[in-house]
PDB file of C-alpha atoms and ligand atoms in Angstrom:
ATOM      1  CA  MET J1209     -53.802  -6.346   9.347  1.00 77.00           C
ATOM      2  CA  ASP J1210     -53.127 -10.056   9.597  1.00 89.00           C
ATOM      3  CA  LYS J1211     -50.229 -11.429   7.653  1.00 95.00           C
ATOM      4  CA  LYS J1212     -51.163 -13.736   4.818  1.00 98.00           C
ATOM      5  CA  ALA J1213     -49.157 -16.841   4.057  1.00 98.00           C
ATOM      6  CA  LEU J1214     -48.701 -19.006   1.003  1.00 98.00           C
ATOM      7  CA  VAL J1215     -47.643 -22.620   1.474  1.00 98.00           C
ATOM      8  CA  VAL J1216     -45.853 -24.550  -1.250  1.00 98.00           C
ATOM      9  CA  LEU J1217     -47.812 -27.779  -1.020  1.00 97.00           C
ATOM     10  CA  SER J1218     -46.677 -30.876  -2.904  1.00 94.00           C
ATOM     11  CA  GLY J1219     -48.875 -33.378  -1.089  1.00 95.00           C
ATOM     12  CA  GLY J1220     -45.924 -35.004   0.699  1.00 94.00           C
ATOM     13  CA  GLN J1221     -45.300 -35.419   4.412  1.00 96.00           C
ATOM     14  CA  ASP J1222     -43.108 -32.328   4.796  1.00 95.00           C
ATOM     15  CA  SER J1223     -45.170 -29.768   2.901  1.00 97.00           C
ATOM     16  CA  THR J1224     -48.422 -31.058   4.425  1.00 98.00           C
ATOM     17  CA  THR J1225     -46.983 -30.689   7.924  1.00 98.00           C
ATOM     18  CA  CYS J1226     -45.986 -27.143   6.933  1.00 98.00           C
ATOM     19  CA  LEU J1227     -49.526 -26.422   5.769  1.00 98.00           C
ATOM     20  CA  PHE J1228     -50.924 -27.262   9.207  1.00 98.00           C
ATOM     21  CA  TRP J1229     -48.048 -25.403  10.865  1.00 98.00           C
ATOM     22  CA  ALA J1230     -49.016 -22.310   8.834  1.00 98.00           C
ATOM     23  CA  ILE J1231     -52.709 -22.672   9.710  1.00 98.00           C
ATOM     24  CA  ASP J1232     -51.734 -22.846  13.380  1.00 98.00           C
ATOM     25  CA  LYS J1233     -49.449 -19.803  13.109  1.00 98.00           C
ATOM     26  CA  PHE J1234     -51.356 -17.499  10.745  1.00 98.00           C
ATOM     27  CA  GLY J1235     -54.965 -18.686  11.124  1.00 98.00           C
ATOM     28  CA  LYS J1236     -56.827 -20.665   8.480  1.00 97.00           C
ATOM     29  CA  GLU J1237     -58.406 -17.602   6.895  1.00 98.00           C
ATOM     30  CA  ASN J1238     -54.934 -16.209   6.155  1.00 98.00           C
ATOM     31  CA  VAL J1239     -53.440 -19.300   4.527  1.00 98.00           C
ATOM     32  CA  SER J1240     -53.452 -20.396   0.879  1.00 98.00           C
ATOM     33  CA  ALA J1241     -51.501 -23.081  -0.908  1.00 98.00           C
ATOM     34  CA  VAL J1242     -50.035 -23.628  -4.355  1.00 98.00           C
ATOM     35  CA  GLY J1243     -48.767 -26.737  -6.092  1.00 96.00           C
ATOM     36  CA  PHE J1244     -46.706 -27.114  -9.244  1.00 94.00           C
ATOM     37  CA  ASP J1245     -47.492 -29.217 -12.243  1.00 93.00           C
ATOM     38  CA  TYR J1246     -44.120 -29.802 -13.898  1.00 86.00           C
ATOM     39  CA  GLY J1247     -44.961 -33.061 -15.601  1.00 81.00           C
ATOM     40  CA  GLN J1248     -44.021 -35.155 -12.578  1.00 76.00           C
ATOM     41  CA  ARG J1249     -44.367 -38.864 -13.023  1.00 71.00           C
ATOM     42  CA  HIS J1250     -46.814 -39.184 -10.176  1.00 74.00           C
ATOM     43  CA  ARG J1251     -49.861 -37.105 -10.935  1.00 81.00           C
ATOM     44  CA  LEU J1252     -51.381 -38.496  -7.742  1.00 89.00           C
ATOM     45  CA  GLU J1253     -49.153 -35.990  -5.910  1.00 89.00           C
ATOM     46  CA  LEU J1254     -51.281 -33.092  -7.145  1.00 93.00           C
ATOM     47  CA  GLU J1255     -54.517 -34.897  -6.271  1.00 94.00           C
ATOM     48  CA  CYS J1256     -53.196 -35.604  -2.769  1.00 95.00           C
ATOM     49  CA  ALA J1257     -52.318 -31.939  -2.318  1.00 96.00           C
ATOM     50  CA  GLU J1258     -55.717 -30.853  -3.571  1.00 97.00           C
ATOM     51  CA  ASN J1259     -57.557 -33.214  -1.189  1.00 97.00           C
ATOM     52  CA  ILE J1260     -55.420 -32.152   1.761  1.00 97.00           C
ATOM     53  CA  ALA J1261     -56.050 -28.454   1.055  1.00 98.00           C
ATOM     54  CA  LYS J1262     -59.775 -29.159   0.787  1.00 98.00           C
ATOM     55  CA  LYS J1263     -59.724 -31.030   4.082  1.00 97.00           C
ATOM     56  CA  ALA J1264     -57.760 -28.214   5.723  1.00 97.00           C
ATOM     57  CA  GLY J1265     -60.201 -25.694   4.272  1.00 98.00           C
ATOM     58  CA  VAL J1266     -57.682 -23.514   2.463  1.00 98.00           C
ATOM     59  CA  PRO J1267     -57.639 -22.393  -1.179  1.00 98.00           C
ATOM     60  CA  TYR J1268     -55.281 -24.354  -3.416  1.00 98.00           C
ATOM     61  CA  GLU J1269     -54.131 -23.524  -6.895  1.00 97.00           C
ATOM     62  CA  ILE J1270     -51.978 -25.507  -9.304  1.00 96.00           C
ATOM     63  CA  ILE J1271     -49.390 -23.516 -11.200  1.00 95.00           C
ATOM     64  CA  SER J1272     -48.316 -25.074 -14.458  1.00 93.00           C
ATOM     65  CA  THR J1273     -44.537 -25.169 -14.926  1.00 90.00           C
ATOM     66  CA  PRO J1274     -43.832 -27.790 -17.624  1.00 84.00           C
ATOM     67  CA  ILE J1275     -40.659 -25.938 -18.587  1.00 82.00           C
ATOM     68  CA  ILE J1276     -38.845 -27.655 -15.695  1.00 79.00           C
ATOM     69  CA  ASN J1277     -39.378 -30.998 -17.370  1.00 75.00           C
ATOM     70  CA  GLN J1278     -38.151 -29.670 -20.678  1.00 77.00           C
ATOM     71  CA  LEU J1279     -34.895 -28.439 -19.158  1.00 79.00           C
ATOM     72  CA  SER J1280     -34.046 -31.173 -16.666  1.00 71.00           C
ATOM     73  CA  ALA J1281     -33.302 -34.897 -16.849  1.00 66.00           C
ATOM     74  CA  ASN J1282     -34.214 -36.686 -13.637  1.00 58.00           C
ATOM     75  CA  SER J1283     -36.019 -39.764 -12.431  1.00 52.00           C
ATOM     76  CA  LEU J1284     -39.016 -37.892 -11.021  1.00 53.00           C
ATOM     77  CA  THR J1285     -40.147 -36.579 -14.378  1.00 56.00           C
ATOM     78  CA  ARG J1286     -38.640 -39.016 -16.886  1.00 55.00           C
ATOM     79  CA  GLU J1287     -40.122 -42.491 -17.303  1.00 60.00           C
ATOM     80  CA  ASP J1288     -36.880 -43.738 -18.864  1.00 63.00           C
ATOM     81  CA  ILE J1289     -34.729 -42.862 -15.845  1.00 58.00           C
ATOM     82  CA  PRO J1290     -35.297 -45.282 -12.944  1.00 58.00           C
ATOM     83  CA  VAL J1291     -35.290 -44.032  -9.350  1.00 57.00           C
ATOM     84  CA  GLU J1292     -31.976 -44.946  -7.687  1.00 58.00           C
ATOM     85  CA  GLU J1293     -32.428 -47.032  -4.569  1.00 56.00           C
ATOM     86  CA  THR J1294     -29.173 -45.817  -3.091  1.00 56.00           C
ATOM     87  CA  LYS J1295     -27.687 -42.375  -3.291  1.00 51.00           C
ATOM     88  CA  PRO J1296     -24.391 -42.036  -5.172  1.00 52.00           C
ATOM     89  CA  GLU J1297     -21.490 -40.746  -3.068  1.00 59.00           C
ATOM     90  CA  GLY J1298     -20.882 -37.001  -3.276  1.00 58.00           C
ATOM     91  CA  THR J1299     -23.637 -36.080  -5.749  1.00 57.00           C
ATOM     92  CA  PRO J1300     -27.342 -35.480  -5.301  1.00 55.00           C
ATOM     93  CA  PRO J1301     -29.533 -38.508  -6.113  1.00 57.00           C
ATOM     94  CA  ASN J1302     -31.095 -38.697  -9.565  1.00 57.00           C
ATOM     95  CA  THR J1303     -34.445 -37.668  -8.128  1.00 57.00           C
ATOM     96  CA  PHE J1304     -32.953 -34.188  -7.899  1.00 63.00           C
ATOM     97  CA  VAL J1305     -34.549 -31.630 -10.192  1.00 74.00           C
ATOM     98  CA  GLU J1306     -31.951 -28.907 -10.753  1.00 79.00           C
ATOM     99  CA  GLY J1307     -33.108 -25.521  -9.524  1.00 85.00           C
ATOM    100  CA  ARG J1308     -36.581 -26.746  -8.672  1.00 86.00           C
ATOM    101  CA  ASN J1309     -36.938 -25.101  -5.278  1.00 90.00           C
ATOM    102  CA  MET J1310     -35.534 -21.868  -6.589  1.00 93.00           C
ATOM    103  CA  LEU J1311     -38.081 -21.806  -9.394  1.00 93.00           C
ATOM    104  CA  PHE J1312     -40.975 -22.945  -7.202  1.00 95.00           C
ATOM    105  CA  LEU J1313     -40.274 -20.331  -4.542  1.00 97.00           C
ATOM    106  CA  THR J1314     -39.847 -17.642  -7.185  1.00 97.00           C
ATOM    107  CA  TYR J1315     -43.179 -18.533  -8.815  1.00 97.00           C
ATOM    108  CA  ALA J1316     -44.779 -18.729  -5.365  1.00 98.00           C
ATOM    109  CA  ALA J1317     -43.380 -15.287  -4.505  1.00 98.00           C
ATOM    110  CA  ILE J1318     -44.816 -13.741  -7.675  1.00 98.00           C
ATOM    111  CA  TYR J1319     -48.172 -15.359  -6.897  1.00 98.00           C
ATOM    112  CA  ALA J1320     -47.993 -14.227  -3.267  1.00 98.00           C
ATOM    113  CA  LYS J1321     -47.234 -10.611  -4.099  1.00 98.00           C
ATOM    114  CA  THR J1322     -50.041 -10.551  -6.675  1.00 98.00           C
ATOM    115  CA  HIS J1323     -52.431 -11.726  -3.961  1.00 97.00           C
ATOM    116  CA  GLY J1324     -51.125  -9.420  -1.223  1.00 97.00           C
ATOM    117  CA  MET J1325     -49.352 -12.137   0.766  1.00 98.00           C
ATOM    118  CA  THR J1326     -45.921 -11.617   2.302  1.00 98.00           C
ATOM    119  CA  ASP J1327     -45.106 -14.921   3.992  1.00 98.00           C
ATOM    120  CA  LEU J1328     -43.980 -18.011   2.113  1.00 98.00           C
ATOM    121  CA  VAL J1329     -43.819 -21.423   3.775  1.00 98.00           C
ATOM    122  CA  THR J1330     -41.790 -24.325   2.424  1.00 98.00           C
ATOM    123  CA  GLY J1331     -40.974 -27.763   3.798  1.00 96.00           C
ATOM    124  CA  VAL J1332     -37.327 -27.831   2.812  1.00 94.00           C
ATOM    125  CA  CYS J1333     -35.046 -29.462   5.330  1.00 92.00           C
ATOM    126  CA  GLU J1334     -31.284 -29.501   5.660  1.00 89.00           C
ATOM    127  CA  THR J1335     -31.156 -32.347   8.135  1.00 81.00           C
ATOM    128  CA  ASP J1336     -32.621 -35.142   6.017  1.00 66.00           C
ATOM    129  CA  PHE J1337     -29.304 -35.416   4.127  1.00 57.00           C
ATOM    130  CA  SER J1338     -30.888 -35.847   0.716  1.00 64.00           C
ATOM    131  CA  GLY J1339     -28.075 -33.689  -0.616  1.00 70.00           C
ATOM    132  CA  TYR J1340     -30.286 -31.237  -2.471  1.00 80.00           C
ATOM    133  CA  PRO J1341     -28.366 -27.929  -2.552  1.00 88.00           C
ATOM    134  CA  ASP J1342     -31.507 -25.820  -2.831  1.00 89.00           C
ATOM    135  CA  CYS J1343     -32.889 -27.266   0.413  1.00 90.00           C
ATOM    136  CA  ARG J1344     -30.109 -25.668   2.423  1.00 93.00           C
ATOM    137  CA  ASP J1345     -30.770 -22.824   4.837  1.00 95.00           C
ATOM    138  CA  ILE J1346     -28.111 -20.624   3.274  1.00 94.00           C
ATOM    139  CA  PHE J1347     -29.811 -20.927  -0.107  1.00 95.00           C
ATOM    140  CA  ILE J1348     -33.244 -20.042   1.318  1.00 96.00           C
ATOM    141  CA  LYS J1349     -31.834 -16.980   3.086  1.00 98.00           C
ATOM    142  CA  SER J1350     -30.038 -15.908  -0.062  1.00 98.00           C
ATOM    143  CA  LEU J1351     -33.189 -16.343  -2.175  1.00 98.00           C
ATOM    144  CA  ASN J1352     -35.235 -14.405   0.382  1.00 98.00           C
ATOM    145  CA  VAL J1353     -32.927 -11.412  -0.077  1.00 98.00           C
ATOM    146  CA  THR J1354     -32.965 -11.803  -3.843  1.00 98.00           C
ATOM    147  CA  LEU J1355     -36.764 -11.980  -4.028  1.00 98.00           C
ATOM    148  CA  ASN J1356     -37.106  -8.898  -1.839  1.00 98.00           C
ATOM    149  CA  LEU J1357     -34.745  -7.002  -4.126  1.00 98.00           C
ATOM    150  CA  ALA J1358     -36.279  -8.389  -7.313  1.00 98.00           C
ATOM    151  CA  MET J1359     -39.796  -7.343  -6.398  1.00 98.00           C
ATOM    152  CA  ASP J1360     -39.116  -4.538  -3.911  1.00 98.00           C
ATOM    153  CA  TYR J1361     -41.251  -6.325  -1.339  1.00 98.00           C
ATOM    154  CA  ASN J1362     -40.805  -7.726   2.150  1.00 98.00           C
ATOM    155  CA  PHE J1363     -41.164 -11.455   1.714  1.00 98.00           C
ATOM    156  CA  CYS J1364     -40.471 -13.703   4.664  1.00 98.00           C
ATOM    157  CA  ILE J1365     -39.679 -17.325   3.833  1.00 98.00           C
ATOM    158  CA  HIS J1366     -40.495 -19.738   6.657  1.00 98.00           C
ATOM    159  CA  THR J1367     -38.844 -23.144   6.849  1.00 98.00           C
ATOM    160  CA  PRO J1368     -40.314 -24.818   9.953  1.00 98.00           C
ATOM    161  CA  LEU J1369     -38.617 -28.135   9.196  1.00 97.00           C
ATOM    162  CA  MET J1370     -35.156 -26.836   8.307  1.00 96.00           C
ATOM    163  CA  TRP J1371     -33.309 -28.119  11.377  1.00 95.00           C
ATOM    164  CA  ILE J1372     -35.458 -30.975  12.592  1.00 95.00           C
ATOM    165  CA  THR J1373     -35.316 -34.711  11.941  1.00 93.00           C
ATOM    166  CA  LYS J1374     -38.025 -36.784  10.298  1.00 93.00           C
ATOM    167  CA  ALA J1375     -39.010 -38.072  13.738  1.00 96.00           C
ATOM    168  CA  GLN J1376     -39.439 -34.492  14.931  1.00 96.00           C
ATOM    169  CA  THR J1377     -41.529 -33.714  11.828  1.00 97.00           C
ATOM    170  CA  TRP J1378     -43.843 -36.571  12.866  1.00 97.00           C
ATOM    171  CA  ALA J1379     -43.894 -35.135  16.379  1.00 98.00           C
ATOM    172  CA  MET J1380     -44.887 -31.743  14.978  1.00 98.00           C
ATOM    173  CA  ALA J1381     -47.736 -33.337  13.014  1.00 98.00           C
ATOM    174  CA  ASP J1382     -48.930 -35.133  16.131  1.00 98.00           C
ATOM    175  CA  LYS J1383     -48.833 -31.930  18.174  1.00 98.00           C
ATOM    176  CA  LEU J1384     -50.843 -30.159  15.468  1.00 98.00           C
ATOM    177  CA  GLY J1385     -53.377 -33.008  15.644  1.00 98.00           C
ATOM    178  CA  VAL J1386     -52.879 -34.176  12.059  1.00 98.00           C
ATOM    179  CA  LEU J1387     -50.799 -37.331  12.446  1.00 97.00           C
ATOM    180  CA  ASP J1388     -53.460 -39.511  10.782  1.00 97.00           C
ATOM    181  CA  ILE J1389     -53.913 -37.227   7.793  1.00 96.00           C
ATOM    182  CA  ILE J1390     -50.157 -37.084   7.252  1.00 97.00           C
ATOM    183  CA  TYR J1391     -49.748 -40.845   7.716  1.00 97.00           C
ATOM    184  CA  ASN J1392     -52.576 -41.890   5.405  1.00 96.00           C
ATOM    185  CA  GLU J1393     -53.138 -39.150   2.882  1.00 96.00           C
ATOM    186  CA  THR J1394     -49.768 -37.773   1.874  1.00 96.00           C
ATOM    187  CA  LEU J1395     -47.542 -39.043  -0.889  1.00 95.00           C
ATOM    188  CA  THR J1396     -43.804 -39.069  -0.270  1.00 91.00           C
ATOM    189  CA  CYS J1397     -42.868 -42.277  -2.111  1.00 92.00           C
ATOM    190  CA  TYR J1398     -40.740 -41.939  -5.253  1.00 86.00           C
ATOM    191  CA  ASN J1399     -42.710 -44.825  -6.736  1.00 88.00           C
ATOM    192  CA  GLY J1400     -46.007 -43.028  -6.294  1.00 90.00           C
ATOM    193  CA  VAL J1401     -47.633 -45.132  -3.586  1.00 93.00           C
ATOM    194  CA  MET J1402     -49.753 -43.086  -1.140  1.00 93.00           C
ATOM    195  CA  GLY J1403     -49.601 -43.366   2.661  1.00 93.00           C
ATOM    196  CA  GLU J1404     -47.126 -46.027   3.738  1.00 92.00           C
ATOM    197  CA  GLY J1405     -45.615 -46.080   0.243  1.00 94.00           C
ATOM    198  CA  CYS J1406     -43.690 -48.795  -1.609  1.00 94.00           C
ATOM    199  CA  GLY J1407     -41.505 -49.390   1.454  1.00 91.00           C
ATOM    200  CA  HIS J1408     -38.139 -49.574  -0.304  1.00 91.00           C
ATOM    201  CA  CYS J1409     -37.357 -46.315  -2.124  1.00 89.00           C
ATOM    202  CA  PRO J1410     -35.121 -43.789  -0.269  1.00 87.00           C
ATOM    203  CA  ALA J1411     -38.096 -41.500   0.515  1.00 88.00           C
ATOM    204  CA  CYS J1412     -40.099 -44.365   2.031  1.00 93.00           C
ATOM    205  CA  ALA J1413     -37.109 -45.571   4.051  1.00 92.00           C
ATOM    206  CA  LEU J1414     -36.509 -42.082   5.464  1.00 90.00           C
ATOM    207  CA  ARG J1415     -40.184 -41.580   6.235  1.00 93.00           C
ATOM    208  CA  ARG J1416     -40.606 -44.950   7.941  1.00 94.00           C
ATOM    209  CA  ARG J1417     -37.411 -44.643   9.959  1.00 94.00           C
ATOM    210  CA  GLY J1418     -38.606 -41.270  11.230  1.00 95.00           C
ATOM    211  CA  TYR J1419     -42.030 -42.622  12.095  1.00 96.00           C
ATOM    212  CA  GLU J1420     -40.641 -45.603  14.003  1.00 96.00           C
ATOM    213  CA  GLU J1421     -38.210 -43.358  15.827  1.00 96.00           C
ATOM    214  CA  TYR J1422     -41.027 -41.004  16.820  1.00 97.00           C
ATOM    215  CA  MET J1423     -43.217 -43.881  18.022  1.00 96.00           C
ATOM    216  CA  GLU J1424     -40.290 -45.051  20.200  1.00 95.00           C
ATOM    217  CA  MET J1425     -39.861 -41.522  21.588  1.00 91.00           C
ATOM    218  CA  LYS J1426     -43.564 -41.375  22.344  1.00 90.00           C
ATOM    219  CA  LYS J1427     -43.461 -44.652  24.248  1.00 89.00           C
ATOM    220  CA  CYS J1428     -40.607 -43.364  26.413  1.00 84.00           C
ATOM    221  CA  THR J1429     -42.337 -40.107  27.318  1.00 75.00           C
ATOM    222  CA  ARG J1430     -45.631 -41.748  28.266  1.00 66.00           C
TER     223      ARG J1430
HETATM  224 ZN1  LIG R 928     -41.472 -45.647  -1.896  1.00 50.89          ZN
END
């Protein structure tokens, strides 16, 4: 029997690239996606994810998790906390939502097991230096073990972007034939601007730097 995979899809560059990676690896008919509604400031994120899933031809469901907003104070969910343009030394930026990936992956795992899926795919990445502790490989491996024990089930968490740079993520998208979709229809910007974004928030800067770097690489290999 084919393995079935569930992608955590937020509508951003990384998770969208992972969606197409999963379709390539598992086959479209074996891939589903979930998104999380936790009261994020930019509702457009969920719409982006929904449109991308539709375009990719995979089922997409939004799981409502407003409790995250109730527990956490951060600039992605709270209107009264502005997004920091530069990251403070030694601490995660204020866009960090404590425990978010742990909760998301746990909810995704429960959903996956309920639907007979074993493989979870997430776009977390240790190399983008955002300083989010729950994006680290060691955390993902630890959670994988914990989920397997918690539910007596053989989950496998895939992190195709864990060790690659933003430029290499663009390269992956290009290889999968979805560079245009990722460039135009994903939302990475902390200020909620689709595609190219606002141009000055940390997420936009990282995304653009990676894109320019990839375009340079492409020129050299032509
Ligand atoms: Zn931006």
